[in-house]
Every structure is written in structure tokens, then in C-alpha cells.
Coordinates of C-alpha atoms in Angstrom, one line a residue:
M170 CA 130.7 120.3 72.3
R171 CA 131.0 124.1 72.7
P172 CA 131.9 126.2 75.7
G173 CA 129.1 127.3 78.0
R174 CA 128.2 130.9 78.6
H175 CA 129.8 130.9 82.1
G176 CA 133.1 129.3 81.3
S177 CA 135.0 126.8 79.3
R178 CA 133.3 123.7 80.8
P179 CA 132.0 121.7 77.8
R180 CA 128.3 120.9 77.5
T181 CA 127.2 117.3 77.3
R182 CA 123.9 115.4 77.1
R183 CA 125.3 112.7 79.3
R184 CA 123.6 112.4 82.6
P185 CA 125.3 111.3 85.8
A186 CA 124.8 107.7 86.5
H187 CA 124.4 108.2 90.3
E188 CA 125.8 104.8 91.0
D189 CA 126.2 105.7 94.6
A190 CA 122.5 106.7 95.0
T191 CA 120.5 105.4 97.9
A192 CA 117.7 102.9 97.2
A193 CA 114.3 103.9 98.6
L194 CA 110.6 103.2 98.4
V195 CA 108.0 106.0 97.9
I196 CA 105.4 105.7 100.7
A197 CA 103.5 108.9 100.3
V198 CA 103.1 111.9 97.9
D199 CA 102.0 115.4 99.0
R200 CA 102.1 118.5 96.9
G201 CA 105.4 117.8 95.1
R202 CA 107.1 116.3 98.1
Y203 CA 107.8 112.5 98.3
R204 CA 108.0 110.7 101.5
C205 CA 110.4 107.8 101.0
L206 CA 111.7 104.9 103.1
A207 CA 115.4 104.8 102.4
E208 CA 117.2 101.5 102.4
P209 CA 114.1 99.4 103.1
G210 CA 114.7 95.9 104.6
T211 CA 118.3 96.6 105.6
G212 CA 117.8 97.4 109.3
D213 CA 118.9 101.0 108.6
E214 CA 115.5 102.2 107.2
R215 CA 114.7 105.9 107.7
A216 CA 112.0 108.2 106.4
V217 CA 113.4 110.8 103.9
T218 CA 111.6 113.7 102.3
A219 CA 112.6 114.2 98.6
M220 CA 111.7 116.1 95.5
R221 CA 111.9 115.1 91.9
A222 CA 115.2 115.9 90.1
R223 CA 114.8 118.0 87.0
E224 CA 116.5 115.3 84.9
L225 CA 113.5 113.0 85.4
G226 CA 111.6 115.3 83.0
R227 CA 107.9 114.5 82.9
K228 CA 108.3 111.0 84.4
G229 CA 105.8 110.7 87.2
V230 CA 106.6 109.2 90.6
V231 CA 103.8 107.5 92.6
V232 CA 103.4 105.6 95.8
G233 CA 105.0 102.2 95.5
D234 CA 107.8 103.3 93.2
R235 CA 111.3 102.1 93.9
V236 CA 113.6 105.1 93.4
A237 CA 117.2 106.3 93.8
L238 CA 118.0 109.2 96.0
V239 CA 120.9 111.6 96.2
G240 CA 121.6 114.6 98.4
D241 CA 120.8 114.6 102.1
V242 CA 119.4 111.2 102.7
S243 CA 119.9 111.3 106.5
G244 CA 116.2 111.9 107.2
A245 CA 117.0 114.7 109.6
T246 CA 114.5 117.4 110.1
D247 CA 114.3 120.1 107.3
T248 CA 116.5 118.1 104.9
L249 CA 115.6 117.4 101.3
A250 CA 116.9 114.7 99.0
R251 CA 116.4 114.4 95.2
I252 CA 114.8 111.5 93.3
V253 CA 117.1 111.0 90.4
R254 CA 115.9 107.6 89.1
V255 CA 112.7 105.6 89.0
E256 CA 113.4 101.9 88.8
P257 CA 111.4 99.7 86.3
R258 CA 108.0 98.9 87.6
S259 CA 106.8 95.3 88.0
S260 CA 103.1 96.5 87.8
A261 CA 101.2 99.7 87.6
L262 CA 97.5 100.0 88.6
R263 CA 95.9 102.6 86.3
R264 CA 92.6 104.3 85.8
T265 CA 91.0 107.0 83.8
A266 CA 88.4 109.6 84.9
D267 CA 85.9 107.9 82.6
D268 CA 85.8 105.6 79.6
T269 CA 86.3 108.5 77.1
D270 CA 89.2 110.1 79.0
P271 CA 92.5 109.7 77.0
F272 CA 94.7 110.4 80.0
E273 CA 95.4 107.5 82.2
R274 CA 96.6 108.0 85.8
I275 CA 98.8 105.6 87.6
V276 CA 97.3 105.0 91.1
V277 CA 100.2 102.9 92.6
A278 CA 103.2 101.0 91.3
N279 CA 104.7 97.6 92.1
A280 CA 101.8 96.2 94.0
D281 CA 101.0 92.5 93.3
R282 CA 97.6 92.2 95.0
L283 CA 94.5 94.4 94.4
V284 CA 92.1 94.4 97.4
I285 CA 88.6 95.5 96.2
V286 CA 86.9 96.7 99.3
T287 CA 83.1 96.7 99.1
A288 CA 80.5 97.3 101.8
L289 CA 77.6 94.8 101.9
A290 CA 75.3 97.6 103.1
D291 CA 75.5 101.4 104.0
P292 CA 76.4 102.0 101.1
E293 CA 74.9 99.2 99.0
P294 CA 77.4 97.1 96.9
R295 CA 78.0 98.2 93.3
P296 CA 78.8 95.1 91.2
R297 CA 79.7 97.1 88.2
M298 CA 82.3 99.0 90.2
I299 CA 83.7 95.6 91.4
D300 CA 83.8 94.4 87.8
R301 CA 85.7 97.4 86.6
Q302 CA 88.3 97.1 89.3
L303 CA 88.7 93.5 88.4
V304 CA 89.4 94.4 84.8
A305 CA 92.0 96.9 86.0
A306 CA 93.6 94.2 88.2
Y307 CA 93.8 91.7 85.3
D308 CA 95.2 94.4 83.0
A309 CA 97.9 95.2 85.6
G310 CA 98.8 91.6 86.1
M311 CA 97.7 91.8 89.8
D312 CA 96.0 89.1 91.9
P313 CA 92.5 90.3 93.0
L314 CA 91.0 89.8 96.4
L315 CA 87.4 90.8 97.2
C316 CA 87.0 92.1 100.8
L317 CA 83.4 92.5 101.8
T318 CA 82.9 94.8 104.8
K319 CA 80.0 95.3 107.2
A320 CA 79.0 91.7 107.2
D321 CA 77.1 92.4 110.4
L322 CA 74.6 94.4 108.3
A323 CA 74.0 92.0 105.4
D324 CA 74.7 88.4 104.4
P325 CA 77.7 88.1 102.0
A326 CA 76.7 84.7 100.6
D327 CA 75.0 86.0 97.4
L328 CA 77.8 88.4 96.4
I329 CA 80.5 85.8 97.1
A330 CA 78.6 83.2 95.0
Q331 CA 78.4 85.8 92.1
Y332 CA 82.2 86.0 91.9
A333 CA 83.0 82.4 92.9
P334 CA 83.4 81.3 89.2
L335 CA 86.3 83.8 88.8
G336 CA 88.3 81.7 91.2
F337 CA 89.9 84.5 93.3
P338 CA 89.5 84.7 97.1
C339 CA 86.7 86.6 98.9
V340 CA 86.8 87.6 102.6
A341 CA 83.8 89.0 104.6
T342 CA 84.6 91.3 107.5
R343 CA 82.4 92.8 110.2
L344 CA 82.1 96.4 111.4
G345 CA 85.3 97.6 113.0
G346 CA 87.4 95.2 110.9
E347 CA 86.4 92.1 112.8
Q348 CA 85.6 88.9 110.9
G349 CA 83.0 86.4 111.9
D350 CA 85.5 84.5 114.1
G351 CA 86.5 87.8 115.8
D352 CA 89.9 88.3 114.1
L353 CA 91.4 89.2 110.8
S354 CA 93.5 86.0 110.5
E355 CA 92.3 85.0 107.0
L356 CA 92.8 88.5 105.6
H357 CA 96.2 88.7 107.2
R358 CA 97.1 85.3 105.6
L359 CA 96.1 86.6 102.1
L360 CA 98.1 89.8 102.5
S361 CA 101.2 88.2 104.1
G362 CA 104.4 88.8 102.2
R363 CA 102.7 90.9 99.5
T364 CA 102.3 94.5 98.5
S365 CA 98.6 95.0 98.4
V366 CA 96.6 98.1 97.3
L367 CA 93.1 98.8 98.7
V368 CA 90.6 100.3 96.4
G369 CA 86.9 101.1 96.7
H370 CA 84.4 104.0 96.7
S371 CA 84.0 106.3 99.7
G372 CA 82.3 105.0 102.8
V373 CA 83.0 101.2 102.3
G374 CA 85.4 101.1 105.3
K375 CA 88.9 101.0 103.8
S376 CA 90.3 103.3 106.5
T377 CA 88.7 101.3 109.3
L378 CA 90.2 98.1 107.8
V379 CA 93.6 99.7 107.5
N380 CA 93.5 100.8 111.2
A381 CA 92.6 97.2 112.2
L382 CA 95.5 95.8 110.1
V383 CA 98.0 98.4 111.1
P384 CA 97.0 99.6 114.6
D385 CA 99.3 102.7 114.6
A386 CA 98.1 103.9 111.1
E387 CA 95.5 106.3 112.6
R388 CA 93.7 106.8 109.3
A389 CA 90.8 109.1 109.5
V390 CA 87.4 107.4 109.4
G391 CA 84.2 109.0 108.0
N392 CA 80.5 108.2 107.7
V393 CA 78.1 107.7 104.9
N394 CA 75.8 110.5 103.9
A395 CA 72.3 109.5 105.0
V396 CA 70.7 111.5 102.1
T397 CA 72.9 110.4 99.1
G398 CA 74.1 107.1 100.4
R399 CA 77.6 108.0 99.4
G400 CA 80.6 108.0 101.6
R401 CA 82.7 111.1 102.4
H402 CA 86.3 111.2 101.4
T403 CA 88.5 110.7 104.5
S404 CA 91.7 109.7 102.8
S405 CA 93.0 112.4 100.5
S406 CA 96.1 110.7 99.1
A407 CA 97.6 107.2 98.8
I408 CA 99.9 106.0 101.6
A409 CA 101.9 102.8 101.9
L410 CA 102.0 101.2 105.4
E411 CA 104.0 98.2 106.5
L412 CA 102.1 95.4 108.1
P413 CA 103.2 94.4 111.7
G414 CA 106.2 92.2 111.8
A415 CA 107.4 93.5 108.4
D416 CA 105.0 90.9 106.9
G417 CA 104.2 92.9 103.7
W418 CA 102.8 96.3 102.7
I419 CA 99.3 97.7 102.2
I420 CA 98.6 100.9 100.3
D421 CA 95.5 102.8 101.2
T422 CA 94.0 105.0 98.5
P423 CA 91.4 107.7 98.4
G424 CA 87.8 106.6 97.7
V425 CA 86.7 106.8 94.1
R426 CA 83.2 107.2 92.6
S427 CA 84.1 106.0 89.1
F428 CA 86.8 103.8 87.6
G429 CA 87.4 104.6 84.0
L430 CA 89.0 101.9 81.8
A431 CA 89.8 103.8 78.6
H432 CA 93.4 102.6 78.8
V433 CA 92.6 98.8 78.9
D434 CA 92.9 96.6 75.8
P435 CA 89.9 94.2 76.0
A436 CA 92.1 91.5 74.7
N437 CA 94.1 91.5 77.9
V438 CA 91.0 90.7 80.0
I439 CA 90.6 87.1 78.6
H440 CA 94.2 86.3 79.6
A441 CA 92.9 86.1 83.2
F442 CA 90.7 83.1 82.1
E443 CA 93.2 80.5 81.1
D444 CA 90.5 77.9 80.4
L445 CA 88.7 80.3 78.0
A446 CA 91.8 81.9 76.5
E447 CA 92.8 78.5 75.0
G448 CA 89.4 78.2 73.4
A449 CA 89.5 81.8 72.1
A450 CA 92.8 81.1 70.4
E451 CA 91.5 77.9 68.8
R452 CA 87.9 78.7 68.0
C453 CA 87.2 82.4 67.8
P454 CA 87.4 84.4 64.5
P455 CA 89.9 87.2 64.2
Q456 CA 89.0 90.3 66.3
C457 CA 86.3 88.5 68.0
D458 CA 84.7 90.6 70.8
H459 CA 83.2 87.4 72.4
F460 CA 79.7 88.8 72.1
Q461 CA 79.2 88.1 68.4
D462 CA 77.1 85.2 67.0
D463 CA 80.1 83.3 65.7
C464 CA 82.1 83.5 68.9
G465 CA 83.7 80.1 69.4
L466 CA 83.6 80.2 73.2
D467 CA 79.9 79.1 73.4
G468 CA 80.9 75.8 71.6
W469 CA 84.0 75.5 73.7
V470 CA 81.9 75.7 76.9
A471 CA 79.3 73.3 75.5
E472 CA 82.0 70.7 74.9
G473 CA 82.9 70.9 78.6
H474 CA 86.3 72.6 78.3
A475 CA 85.1 75.4 80.7
G476 CA 82.1 76.3 82.8
R477 CA 79.2 78.5 81.6
A478 CA 79.6 80.7 84.7
R479 CA 83.1 81.4 83.7
L480 CA 82.1 82.6 80.2
D481 CA 79.2 84.7 81.7
S482 CA 81.7 86.3 84.1
L483 CA 84.2 87.1 81.2
R484 CA 81.4 88.7 79.2
R485 CA 80.2 90.8 82.2
L486 CA 83.8 92.1 82.7
L487 CA 84.1 92.9 79.0
A488 CA 80.8 94.7 79.1
S489 CA 82.1 96.8 82.0
R490 CA 85.1 97.7 79.9
E491 CA 82.7 98.9 77.1
G492 CA 81.1 101.5 79.5
E493 CA 77.9 99.9 80.7
P494 CA 76.5 101.7 83.8
E495 CA 78.2 100.8 87.1

């Protein structure tokens, strides 16, 4: 070590441990400022605005991250804390701009349920988009849930049947967030005690759903363009909201019009199909893409170890990863 320019204090590469830092949850990000909930779940929660400390380098901070804060963590007006540490993530939902984009973007961190929100009409459902989001969920190790909105405009039965072989839950909701029985009890049950992120393209009703689940959320609601059939972006950034009764969290995200999967290893997709993964390990040749003629999964299914619909679903998801039109 040698003296610094401004005195005899020795230089060091050692960073402070910040052992007395305050634990917090990032609930919103806006132009370099991070809205955090300090000491969540302790009874002393408070909203704190923070910035990233220089020592984090290029490490990104996203909604859902668990972080450590130092500085003024009182949450008082015009105060600013610093994020000095990002704790290890249990999951990270990622996407790329398209299937050729080498730069992946983390959408949210530490969520354990991906809620794919799709309208049954106005705008029309896009199964390829659903498939792509399913691939992202499986790659992130998250449990998917398909939430079909606007069931008062179209029958959900066909779309539910299409995804039934995958074995994850589907819920149909009506305009304004009301289910057929007049409440959101089934959706509440599936979100209870979990951290869930809502994804979907613009106009499918995510913000309407959020306002029904969290009455004081006051998320802006938009309409679908009558000419293009596309929704208008009403949510400009992700935000985490606690469900009433502290019964879990939901993270609302801006609407997307594409969901690139350049970052996904196709080998990870089959791990979501335990009945097929066993057959792939035993019967498939090395580097099998599960489309080639000598793929062992066809024989595995023919012998009754798994259903044909499950194999068809797997291949449809893998095709989505390979960039087939949405």
C-alpha cells in the first residue's frame, strides 16, 4: 500500500462489510432512484428512496431485489440512502429484445410465480407469446399461471384445453377483474403467500387486474387501439405491491409486444417435463433437439410413459425458443 495524494491514509482494495446495513426490498425503480421497503415483515417497515453505491460497479438492481441500505434509512422526505449490496437472487425473470439480441434484461428478481395475463378477446390471444413466456418461466425456475381476462367476451374453454397437458393452473376472469362467480377467490388462492410477477402484452388487462387485487394500487388503465388491435402502454415501469393482509406480493410490469429468448438454453425447457426428461436421458441421442427422426421421445410416449399431448406441448415450446412467429 502507498500513501494517497491527499494524506498518509493507506489505500486498500478491501470494501467495507456494512454489517450494520438495513435489509430492504426494492419495490420500484425510476430514473436511477430505487424505492425500497426497509425492514420488510418486521412491523417497522417504511419506504426509503435510495441510489446505487459506486462500489456496486455495473451490477444492476431491479424490482424484487433484496438489498442492503446504508445512510439515511429513516424514510423522511428528501432523504437518500445508498444500496451497498444486492443479496443473492433465488430467481431472475429474463428476456431479450428479440431472438438475436445478445443482451439479456432482468425483468424482476426473486419472484416464484409467473402470471401470464392474456385477453380472450380485444385483443385476440397470441398463443406464441404465451409459449415464449412459459419458456422464460421454466428457464427461471418459476411456477407458471395462465390468467385469461375478458371471459365475458369469449369462451376460455378452448385455450384452457390447449394448455391443460402442461399441468399448470389456468384461471379465467371477467371484465373488471370479476370471475364467473363474482369474485377473485381462486386467483387470490393461487397468489397467496407468493411473490408473483404479471406479464403480458399491452391491453390485456393487467392493470385492471392489479387494481382489483390491490384496491389502493391505482394503476392507470388504458384501452385497445381500434385500428391496430394493440393495447396502449399504461404502466411505464415495474412495481411491487403487497396483497391485502400481507398475503404475498404481486409485481406489475409494463406491457410487452415481444419476448425474446436468446438467453435460454433449450436443454432447460425439458426439465419442466419430468415425465419426458427421464425418457430423454434414457433414449435420446447426444445433443438431440427433440425434432430429429431418431429422437427417443416418440418411442417413450408410444410405450405409455408419457402422453402424446405432453410431447406436442414440449415441441411447441422448443419451436418458440427457435424463433417461430408469435
